[in-house]
Tab-separated table of C-alpha atoms in Angstrom:
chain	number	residue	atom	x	y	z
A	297	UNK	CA	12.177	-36.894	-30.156
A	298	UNK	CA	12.718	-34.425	-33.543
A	299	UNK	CA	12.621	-30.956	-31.433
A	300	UNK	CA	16.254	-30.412	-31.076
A	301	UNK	CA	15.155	-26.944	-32.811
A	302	UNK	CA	12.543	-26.302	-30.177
A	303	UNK	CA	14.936	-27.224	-27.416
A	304	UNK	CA	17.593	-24.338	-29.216
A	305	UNK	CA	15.070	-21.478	-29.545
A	306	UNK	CA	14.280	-22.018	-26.034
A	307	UNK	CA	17.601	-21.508	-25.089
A	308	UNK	CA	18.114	-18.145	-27.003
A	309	UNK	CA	21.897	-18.228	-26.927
A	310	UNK	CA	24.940	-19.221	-29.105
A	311	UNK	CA	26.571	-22.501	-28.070
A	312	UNK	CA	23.738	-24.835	-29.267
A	313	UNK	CA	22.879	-25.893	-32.933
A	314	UNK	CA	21.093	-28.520	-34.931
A	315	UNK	CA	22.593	-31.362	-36.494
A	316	UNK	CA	21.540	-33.719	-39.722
A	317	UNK	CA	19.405	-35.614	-37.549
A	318	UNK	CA	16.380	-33.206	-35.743
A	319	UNK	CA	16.616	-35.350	-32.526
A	320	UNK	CA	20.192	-34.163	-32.026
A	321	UNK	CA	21.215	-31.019	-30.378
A	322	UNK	CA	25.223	-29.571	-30.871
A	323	UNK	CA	26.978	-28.128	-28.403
A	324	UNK	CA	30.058	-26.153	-28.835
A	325	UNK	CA	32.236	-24.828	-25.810
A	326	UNK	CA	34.815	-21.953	-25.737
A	327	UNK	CA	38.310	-22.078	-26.215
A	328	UNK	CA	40.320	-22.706	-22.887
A	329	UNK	CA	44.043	-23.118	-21.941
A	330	UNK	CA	42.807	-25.477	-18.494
A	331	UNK	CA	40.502	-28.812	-17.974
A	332	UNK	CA	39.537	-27.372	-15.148
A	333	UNK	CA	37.852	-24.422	-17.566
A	334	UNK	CA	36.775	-26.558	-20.119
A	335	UNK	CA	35.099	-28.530	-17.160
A	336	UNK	CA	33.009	-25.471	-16.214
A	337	UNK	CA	31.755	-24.763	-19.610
A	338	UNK	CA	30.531	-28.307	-20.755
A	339	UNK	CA	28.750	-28.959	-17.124
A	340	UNK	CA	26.899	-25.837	-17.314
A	341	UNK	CA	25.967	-25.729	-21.012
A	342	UNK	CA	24.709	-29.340	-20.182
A	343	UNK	CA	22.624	-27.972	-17.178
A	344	UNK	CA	21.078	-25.368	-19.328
A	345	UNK	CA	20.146	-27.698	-22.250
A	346	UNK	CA	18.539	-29.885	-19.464
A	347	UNK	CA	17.094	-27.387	-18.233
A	348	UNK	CA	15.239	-26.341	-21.280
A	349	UNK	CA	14.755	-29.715	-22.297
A	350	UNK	CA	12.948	-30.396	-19.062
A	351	UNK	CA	10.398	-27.145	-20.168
A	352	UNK	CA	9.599	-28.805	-22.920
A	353	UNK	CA	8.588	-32.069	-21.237
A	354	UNK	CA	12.221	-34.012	-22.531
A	355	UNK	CA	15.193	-34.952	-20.996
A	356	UNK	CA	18.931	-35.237	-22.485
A	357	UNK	CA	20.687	-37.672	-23.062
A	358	UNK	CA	24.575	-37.361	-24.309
A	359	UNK	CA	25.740	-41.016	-25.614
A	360	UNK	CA	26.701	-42.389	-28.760
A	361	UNK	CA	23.266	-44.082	-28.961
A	362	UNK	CA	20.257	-43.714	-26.981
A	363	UNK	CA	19.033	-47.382	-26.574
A	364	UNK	CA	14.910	-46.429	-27.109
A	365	UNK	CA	15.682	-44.636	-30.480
A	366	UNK	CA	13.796	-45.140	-33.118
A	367	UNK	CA	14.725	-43.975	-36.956
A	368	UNK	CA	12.659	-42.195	-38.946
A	369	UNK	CA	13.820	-41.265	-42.538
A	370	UNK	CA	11.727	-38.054	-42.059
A	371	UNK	CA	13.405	-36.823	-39.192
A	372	UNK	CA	16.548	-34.800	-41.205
A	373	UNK	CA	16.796	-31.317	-40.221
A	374	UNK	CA	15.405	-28.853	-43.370
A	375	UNK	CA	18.687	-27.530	-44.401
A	376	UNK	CA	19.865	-27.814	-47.791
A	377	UNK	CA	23.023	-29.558	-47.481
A	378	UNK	CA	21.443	-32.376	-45.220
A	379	UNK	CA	18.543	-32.645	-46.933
A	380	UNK	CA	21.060	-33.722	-50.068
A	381	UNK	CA	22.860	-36.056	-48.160
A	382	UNK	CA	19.819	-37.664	-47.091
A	383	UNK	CA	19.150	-37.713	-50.627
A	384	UNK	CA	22.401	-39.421	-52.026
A	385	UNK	CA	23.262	-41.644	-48.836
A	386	UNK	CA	19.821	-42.876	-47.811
A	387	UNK	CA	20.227	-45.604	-45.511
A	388	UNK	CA	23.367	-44.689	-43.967
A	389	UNK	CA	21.713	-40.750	-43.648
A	390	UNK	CA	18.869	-42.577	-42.003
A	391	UNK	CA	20.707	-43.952	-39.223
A	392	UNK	CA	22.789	-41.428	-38.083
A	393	UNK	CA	20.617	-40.996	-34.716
A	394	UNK	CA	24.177	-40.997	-33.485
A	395	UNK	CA	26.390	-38.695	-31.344
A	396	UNK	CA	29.794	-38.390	-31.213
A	397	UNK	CA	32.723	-35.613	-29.131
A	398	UNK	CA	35.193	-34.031	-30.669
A	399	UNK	CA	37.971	-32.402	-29.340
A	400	UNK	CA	40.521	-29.400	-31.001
A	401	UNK	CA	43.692	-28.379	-30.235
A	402	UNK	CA	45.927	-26.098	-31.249
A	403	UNK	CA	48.816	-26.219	-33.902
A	404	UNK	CA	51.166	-24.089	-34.820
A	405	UNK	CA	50.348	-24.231	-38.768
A	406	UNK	CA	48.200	-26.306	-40.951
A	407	UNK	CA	51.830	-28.539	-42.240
A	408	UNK	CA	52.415	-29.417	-38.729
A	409	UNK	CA	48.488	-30.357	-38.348
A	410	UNK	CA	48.836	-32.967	-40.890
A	411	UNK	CA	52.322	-34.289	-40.117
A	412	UNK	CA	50.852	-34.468	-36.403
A	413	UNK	CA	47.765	-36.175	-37.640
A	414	UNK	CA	49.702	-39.216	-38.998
A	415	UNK	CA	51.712	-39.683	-35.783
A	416	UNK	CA	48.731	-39.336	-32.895
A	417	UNK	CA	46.525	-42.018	-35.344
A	418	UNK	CA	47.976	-45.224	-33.868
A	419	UNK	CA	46.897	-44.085	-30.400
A	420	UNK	CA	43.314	-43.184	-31.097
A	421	UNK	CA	41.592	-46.459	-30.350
A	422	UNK	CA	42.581	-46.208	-26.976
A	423	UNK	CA	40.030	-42.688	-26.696
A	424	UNK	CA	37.556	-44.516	-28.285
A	425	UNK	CA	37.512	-47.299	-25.421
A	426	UNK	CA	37.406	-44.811	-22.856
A	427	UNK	CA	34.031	-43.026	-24.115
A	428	UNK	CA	31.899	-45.926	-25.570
A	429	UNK	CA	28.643	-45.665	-25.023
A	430	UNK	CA	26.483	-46.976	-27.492
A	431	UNK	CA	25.935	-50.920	-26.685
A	432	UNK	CA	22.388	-50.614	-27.747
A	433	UNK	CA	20.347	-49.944	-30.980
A	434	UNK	CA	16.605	-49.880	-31.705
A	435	UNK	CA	16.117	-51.633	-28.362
A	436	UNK	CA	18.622	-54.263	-28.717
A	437	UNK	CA	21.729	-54.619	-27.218
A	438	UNK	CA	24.256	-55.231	-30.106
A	439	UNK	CA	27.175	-56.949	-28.164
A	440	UNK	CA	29.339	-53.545	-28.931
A	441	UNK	CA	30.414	-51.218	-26.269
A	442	UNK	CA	30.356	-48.357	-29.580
A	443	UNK	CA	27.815	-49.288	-31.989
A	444	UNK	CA	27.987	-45.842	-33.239
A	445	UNK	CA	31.179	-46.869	-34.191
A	446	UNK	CA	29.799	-49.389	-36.374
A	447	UNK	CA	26.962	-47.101	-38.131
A	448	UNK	CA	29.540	-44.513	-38.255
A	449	UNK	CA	31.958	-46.263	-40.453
A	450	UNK	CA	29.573	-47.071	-43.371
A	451	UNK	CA	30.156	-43.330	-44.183
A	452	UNK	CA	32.724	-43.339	-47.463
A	453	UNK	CA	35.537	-41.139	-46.360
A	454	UNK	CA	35.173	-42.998	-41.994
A	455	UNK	CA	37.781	-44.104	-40.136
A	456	UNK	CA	41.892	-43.769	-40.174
A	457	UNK	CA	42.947	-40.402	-41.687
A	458	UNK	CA	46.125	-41.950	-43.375
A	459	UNK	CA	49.563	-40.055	-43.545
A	460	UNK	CA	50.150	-37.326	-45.538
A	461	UNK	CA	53.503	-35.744	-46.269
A	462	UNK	CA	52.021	-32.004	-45.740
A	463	UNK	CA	49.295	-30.114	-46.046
A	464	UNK	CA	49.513	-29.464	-49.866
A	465	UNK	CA	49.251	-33.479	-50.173
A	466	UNK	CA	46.852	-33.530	-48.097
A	467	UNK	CA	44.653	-30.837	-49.973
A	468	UNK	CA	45.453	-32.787	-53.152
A	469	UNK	CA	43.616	-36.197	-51.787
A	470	UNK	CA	41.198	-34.031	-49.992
A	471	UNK	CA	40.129	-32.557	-53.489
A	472	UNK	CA	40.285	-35.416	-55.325
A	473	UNK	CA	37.496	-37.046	-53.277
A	474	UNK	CA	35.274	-34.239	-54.084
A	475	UNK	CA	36.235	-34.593	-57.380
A	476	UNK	CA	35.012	-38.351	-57.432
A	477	UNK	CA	31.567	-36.941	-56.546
A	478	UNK	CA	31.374	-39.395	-53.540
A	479	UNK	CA	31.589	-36.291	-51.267
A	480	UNK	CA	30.311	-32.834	-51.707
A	481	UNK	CA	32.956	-30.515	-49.823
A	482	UNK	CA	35.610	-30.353	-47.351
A	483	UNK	CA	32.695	-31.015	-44.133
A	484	UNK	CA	32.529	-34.694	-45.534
A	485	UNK	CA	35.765	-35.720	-44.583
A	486	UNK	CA	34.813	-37.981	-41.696
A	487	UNK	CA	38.276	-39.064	-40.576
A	488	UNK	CA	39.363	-40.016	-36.925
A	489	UNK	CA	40.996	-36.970	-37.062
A	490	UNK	CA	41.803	-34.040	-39.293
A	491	UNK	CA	43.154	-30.681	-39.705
A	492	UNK	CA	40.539	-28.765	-38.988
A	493	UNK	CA	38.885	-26.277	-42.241
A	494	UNK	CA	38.408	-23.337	-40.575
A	495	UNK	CA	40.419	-23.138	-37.561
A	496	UNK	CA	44.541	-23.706	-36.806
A	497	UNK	CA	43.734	-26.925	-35.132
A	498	UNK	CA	43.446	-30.749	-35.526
A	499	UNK	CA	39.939	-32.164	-34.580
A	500	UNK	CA	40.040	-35.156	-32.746
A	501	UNK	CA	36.208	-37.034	-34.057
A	502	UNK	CA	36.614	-40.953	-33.009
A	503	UNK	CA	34.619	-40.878	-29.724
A	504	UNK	CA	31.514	-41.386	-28.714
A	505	UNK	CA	29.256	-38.797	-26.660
A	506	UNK	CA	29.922	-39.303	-23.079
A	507	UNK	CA	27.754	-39.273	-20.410
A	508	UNK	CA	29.859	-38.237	-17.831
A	509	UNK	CA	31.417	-34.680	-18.324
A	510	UNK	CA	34.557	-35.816	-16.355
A	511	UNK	CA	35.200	-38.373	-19.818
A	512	UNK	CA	35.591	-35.756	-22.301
A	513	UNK	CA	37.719	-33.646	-20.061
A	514	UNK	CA	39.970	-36.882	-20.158
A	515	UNK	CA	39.944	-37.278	-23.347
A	516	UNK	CA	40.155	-33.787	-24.407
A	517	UNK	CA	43.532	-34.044	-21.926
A	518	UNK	CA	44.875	-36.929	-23.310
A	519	UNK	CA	44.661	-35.730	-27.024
A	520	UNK	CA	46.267	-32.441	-26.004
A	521	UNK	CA	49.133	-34.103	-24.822
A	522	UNK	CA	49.802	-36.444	-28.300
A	523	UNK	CA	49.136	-33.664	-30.287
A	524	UNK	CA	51.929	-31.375	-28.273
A	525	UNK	CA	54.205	-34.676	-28.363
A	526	UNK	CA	53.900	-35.230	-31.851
A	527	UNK	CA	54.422	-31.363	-32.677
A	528	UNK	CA	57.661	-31.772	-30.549
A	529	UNK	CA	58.777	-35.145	-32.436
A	530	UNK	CA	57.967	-32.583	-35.342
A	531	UNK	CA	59.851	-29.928	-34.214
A	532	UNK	CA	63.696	-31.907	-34.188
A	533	UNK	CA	63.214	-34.371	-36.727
A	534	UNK	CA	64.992	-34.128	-39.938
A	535	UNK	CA	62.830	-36.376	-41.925
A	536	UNK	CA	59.840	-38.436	-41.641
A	537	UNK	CA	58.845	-39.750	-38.595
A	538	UNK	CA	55.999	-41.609	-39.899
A	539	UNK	CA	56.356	-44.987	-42.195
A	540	UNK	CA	52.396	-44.730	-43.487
A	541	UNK	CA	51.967	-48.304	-42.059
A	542	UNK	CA	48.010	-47.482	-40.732
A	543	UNK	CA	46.761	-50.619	-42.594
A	544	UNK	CA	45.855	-51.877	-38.596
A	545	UNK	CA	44.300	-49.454	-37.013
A	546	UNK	CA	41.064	-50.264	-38.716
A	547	UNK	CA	41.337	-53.528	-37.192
A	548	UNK	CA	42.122	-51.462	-33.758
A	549	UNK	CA	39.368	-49.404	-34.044
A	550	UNK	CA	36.948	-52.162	-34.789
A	551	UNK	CA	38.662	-53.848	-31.512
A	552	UNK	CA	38.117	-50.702	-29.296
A	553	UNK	CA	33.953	-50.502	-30.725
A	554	UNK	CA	33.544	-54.036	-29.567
A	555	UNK	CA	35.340	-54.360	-26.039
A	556	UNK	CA	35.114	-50.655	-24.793
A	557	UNK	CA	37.435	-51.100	-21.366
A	558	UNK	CA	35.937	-54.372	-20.924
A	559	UNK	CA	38.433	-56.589	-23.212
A	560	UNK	CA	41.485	-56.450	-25.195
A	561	UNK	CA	42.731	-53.733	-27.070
A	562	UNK	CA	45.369	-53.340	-29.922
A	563	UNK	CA	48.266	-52.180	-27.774
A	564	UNK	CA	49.605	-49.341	-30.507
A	565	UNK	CA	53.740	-49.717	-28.881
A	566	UNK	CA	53.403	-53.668	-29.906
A	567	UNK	CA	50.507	-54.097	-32.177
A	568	UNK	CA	49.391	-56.701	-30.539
A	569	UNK	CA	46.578	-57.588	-28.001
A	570	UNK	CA	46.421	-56.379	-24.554
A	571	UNK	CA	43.829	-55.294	-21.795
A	572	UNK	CA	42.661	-52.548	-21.758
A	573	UNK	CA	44.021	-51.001	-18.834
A	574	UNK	CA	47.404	-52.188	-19.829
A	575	UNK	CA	47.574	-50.141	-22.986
A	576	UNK	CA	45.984	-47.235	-21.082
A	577	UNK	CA	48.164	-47.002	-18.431
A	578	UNK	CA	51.092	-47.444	-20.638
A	579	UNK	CA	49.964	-44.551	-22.671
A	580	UNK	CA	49.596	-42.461	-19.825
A	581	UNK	CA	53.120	-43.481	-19.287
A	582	UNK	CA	54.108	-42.366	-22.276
A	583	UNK	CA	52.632	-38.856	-22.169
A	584	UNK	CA	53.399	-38.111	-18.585
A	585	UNK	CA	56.346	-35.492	-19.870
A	586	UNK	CA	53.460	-33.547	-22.223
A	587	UNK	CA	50.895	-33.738	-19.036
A	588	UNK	CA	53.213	-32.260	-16.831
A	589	UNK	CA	54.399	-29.605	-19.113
A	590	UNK	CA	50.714	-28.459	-19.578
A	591	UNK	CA	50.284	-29.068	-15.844
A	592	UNK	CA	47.164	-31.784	-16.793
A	593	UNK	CA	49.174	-34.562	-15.200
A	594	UNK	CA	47.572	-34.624	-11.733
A	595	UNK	CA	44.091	-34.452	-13.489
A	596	UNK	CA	44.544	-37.050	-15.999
A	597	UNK	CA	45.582	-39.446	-13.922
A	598	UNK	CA	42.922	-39.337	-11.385
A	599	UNK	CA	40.089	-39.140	-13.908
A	600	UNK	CA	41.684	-42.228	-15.655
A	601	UNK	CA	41.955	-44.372	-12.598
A	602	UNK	CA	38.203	-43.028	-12.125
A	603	UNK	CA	37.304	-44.574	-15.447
A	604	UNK	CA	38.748	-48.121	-15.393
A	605	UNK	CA	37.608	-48.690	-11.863
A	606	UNK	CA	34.336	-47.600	-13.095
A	607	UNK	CA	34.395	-49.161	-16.449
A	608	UNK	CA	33.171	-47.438	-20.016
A	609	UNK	CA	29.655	-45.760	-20.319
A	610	UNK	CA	28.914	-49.068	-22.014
A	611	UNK	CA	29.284	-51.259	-18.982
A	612	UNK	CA	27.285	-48.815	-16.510
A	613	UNK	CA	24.693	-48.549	-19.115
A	614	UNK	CA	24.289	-52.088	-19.469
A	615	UNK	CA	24.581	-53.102	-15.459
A	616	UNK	CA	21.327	-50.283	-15.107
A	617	UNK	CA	19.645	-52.305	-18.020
A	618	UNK	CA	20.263	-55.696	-16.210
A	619	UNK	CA	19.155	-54.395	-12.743
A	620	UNK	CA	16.431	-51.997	-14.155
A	621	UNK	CA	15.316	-52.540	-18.190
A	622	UNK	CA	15.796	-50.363	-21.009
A	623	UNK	CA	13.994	-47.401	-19.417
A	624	UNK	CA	16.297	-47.749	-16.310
A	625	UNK	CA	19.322	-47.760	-18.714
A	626	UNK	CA	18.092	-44.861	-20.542
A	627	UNK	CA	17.499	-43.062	-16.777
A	628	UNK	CA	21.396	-43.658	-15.881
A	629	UNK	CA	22.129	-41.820	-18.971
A	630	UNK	CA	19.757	-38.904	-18.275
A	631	UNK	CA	21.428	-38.940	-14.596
A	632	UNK	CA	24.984	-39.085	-15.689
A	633	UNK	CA	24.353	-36.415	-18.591
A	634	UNK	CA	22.718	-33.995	-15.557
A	635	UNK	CA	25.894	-34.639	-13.463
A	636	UNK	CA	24.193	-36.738	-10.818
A	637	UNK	CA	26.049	-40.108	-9.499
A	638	UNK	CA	24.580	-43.210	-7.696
A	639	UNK	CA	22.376	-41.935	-5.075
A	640	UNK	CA	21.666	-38.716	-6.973
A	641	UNK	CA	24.909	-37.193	-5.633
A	642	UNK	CA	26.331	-34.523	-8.035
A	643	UNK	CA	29.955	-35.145	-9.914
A	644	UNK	CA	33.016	-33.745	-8.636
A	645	UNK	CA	35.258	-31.236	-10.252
A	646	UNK	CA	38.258	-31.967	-11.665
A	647	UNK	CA	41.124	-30.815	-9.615
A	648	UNK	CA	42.738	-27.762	-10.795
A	649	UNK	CA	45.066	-27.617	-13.778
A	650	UNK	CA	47.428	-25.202	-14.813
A	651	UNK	CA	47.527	-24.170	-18.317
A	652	UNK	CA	50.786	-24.871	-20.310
A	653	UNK	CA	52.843	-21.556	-21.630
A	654	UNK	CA	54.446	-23.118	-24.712
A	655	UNK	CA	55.225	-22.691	-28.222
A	656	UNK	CA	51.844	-24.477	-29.440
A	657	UNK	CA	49.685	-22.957	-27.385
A	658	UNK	CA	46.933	-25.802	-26.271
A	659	UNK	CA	43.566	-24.313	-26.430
A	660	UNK	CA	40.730	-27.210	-26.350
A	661	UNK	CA	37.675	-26.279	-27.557
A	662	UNK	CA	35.253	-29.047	-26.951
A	663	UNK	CA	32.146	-30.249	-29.038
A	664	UNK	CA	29.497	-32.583	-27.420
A	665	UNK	CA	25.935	-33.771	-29.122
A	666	UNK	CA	23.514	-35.011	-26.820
A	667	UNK	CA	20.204	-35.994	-27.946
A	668	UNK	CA	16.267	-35.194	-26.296
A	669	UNK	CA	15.537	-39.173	-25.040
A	670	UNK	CA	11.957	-39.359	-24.191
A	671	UNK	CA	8.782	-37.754	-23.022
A	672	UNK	CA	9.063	-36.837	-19.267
């Protein structure tokens, strides 16, 4: 429904604002040093957009896709810079009833955010799995567990970031694709990840929205911990660490959009094909030193194990629409975005974490779009 601005002036505080699309509603949480923090904020700014959602006669619904959508080209916010992307992209502009969460963390300078950038890439795909939610479009059920993905990456400037050998190289590529005219500024850069424009950090933008609160406090964990590994790789190398080989992770990527936890995965250590808990598990592996220095360890872990017992957003999503229809699918989502579980029990907290005293200090600011689902 187009009254995401509705929805914010009913709210009457900062936190909330509109996005291209006038069904879409963005939600931006404080900076925090602990999950269990960043926890707190995104469950209750949740509850209070439901809240006001629910005075309006809507509910919300945070998922890459909400499976009863329907696209109207009308439906762009009236702002100036959307309305001329609408203008020059059409099509693609169209479609972008899509929602995505994004994740920052700190850096220590805007060199080491693109260094970092090139070295966390390969293990992106993984994140992706872990919050798809978007099997369905228009009604349909597109055999992807992220079809966001999909609509996502017709964008020009989508998918793997590349490597970069600092951040004046990085500026110099970054203005020569405004120069091309493709894009129009800086904002346009649509990358898995980038250093971000306005703040020390590097914005982690693969994932889907995620119904469940406790999936972006994952995910906002485990991309704390490769961004503090690769700053520490950074740290006592003498040269590059990085051979610019990304040429795959396109391929990944696509792999991680279609299977979701469900299948194979490209298995970033070996490059080859693996399930998907394997490669999860064995990245968790790999990070345990950064989790434990940040004190996110015990977290983590639980909330992963949660996940792959429970399977992505996708596969709940679609086991409601099996059992229920579209409507009971797009119910599940409503639940799961309100913090409810099977029964209408609420979600537990994740345990506590202790925040990591180090040289880059980790603040994760998180950034979650949900979108107003249906009439009530």
């Amino acid at each position: 429904m187009p009254r995401a601005a509705e929805l914010i002036g009913r709210l009457g505080r900062p936190g909330f604002t509109t996005e291209m699309q006038r069904s879409v509603v963005e939600s931006n949480s404080a900076v925090h040093d602990t999950l269990e923090e960043l926890y707190t904020d995104l469950a209750s700014a949740r509850l209070r957009l439901d809240s006001a959602a629910a005075g309006a006669g809507l509910a919300v619904v945070a998922a890459g896709t909400v499976p009863l959508a329907r696209v109207r080209p009308l439906d762009v916010t009236a702002d100036a810079r959307y309305r001329h992307m609408a203008d020059d992209y059409r099509r693609v502009a169209d479609e972008q009833l899509i929602c995505s969460a994004q994740v920052h963390v700190d850096v220590p300078d805007r060199d080491t955010a693109v260094r970092a950038m090139c070295l966390v890439s390969p293990w992106l795909p993984p994140l992706l799995a872990l919050t798809a939610s978007s099997p369905f479009w228009l009604g349909s059920d597109t055999g992807y567990a992220s079809w966001r993905t999909m609509l996502w990456q017709r964008w020009p400037t989508a998918g793997p970031a590349g490597c970069h050998r600092d951040a004046a190289d990085y500026d110099r590529a970054l203005a020569e694709l405004i120069g091309s005219g493709v894009i129009s500024d800086a904002g346009m850069v649509y990358h898995d990840v980038r250093p971000s424009a306005h703040q020390r950090t590097l914005e982690l933008r693969i994932c889907d929205a995620c119904p469940r609160t406790e999936t972006v406090v994952l995910v906002a964990g485990l991309f704390r911990a490769l961004v503090r590994e690769a700053c520490e790789r950074l740290a006592q190398a003498d040269g590059p660490l990085c051979g610019g080989r990304h040429d795959w992770l396109r391929a990944a990527s696509w792999r991680a959009a279609r299977s979701g936890l469900e299948g194979q995965l490209v298995d970033p250590a070996t490059r080859r094909a693996a399930p998907a808990r394997t490669v999860l598990t064995g990245m968790l592996a790999r990070l345990r030193p950064a989790l434990e220095a940040s004190g996110d360890w015990n977290t983590v872990h639980a909330l992963l194990e949660e996940a792959l017992a429970h399977g992505s957003p996708a596969h709940r999503l679609r086991r409601a629409v099996r059992a229920g229809g579209l409507l009971a699918g797009v119910d599940t989502l409503i639940a799961e975005t309100r913090g409810e579980r099977p029964g209408g029990r609420p979600a537990e907290r994740p345990a506590r974490a202790t925040a990591w005293q180090g040289p880059v200090p980790a603040h994760v600011p998180g950034h979650d779009s949900a979108a107003p689902a249906r009439t009530a």
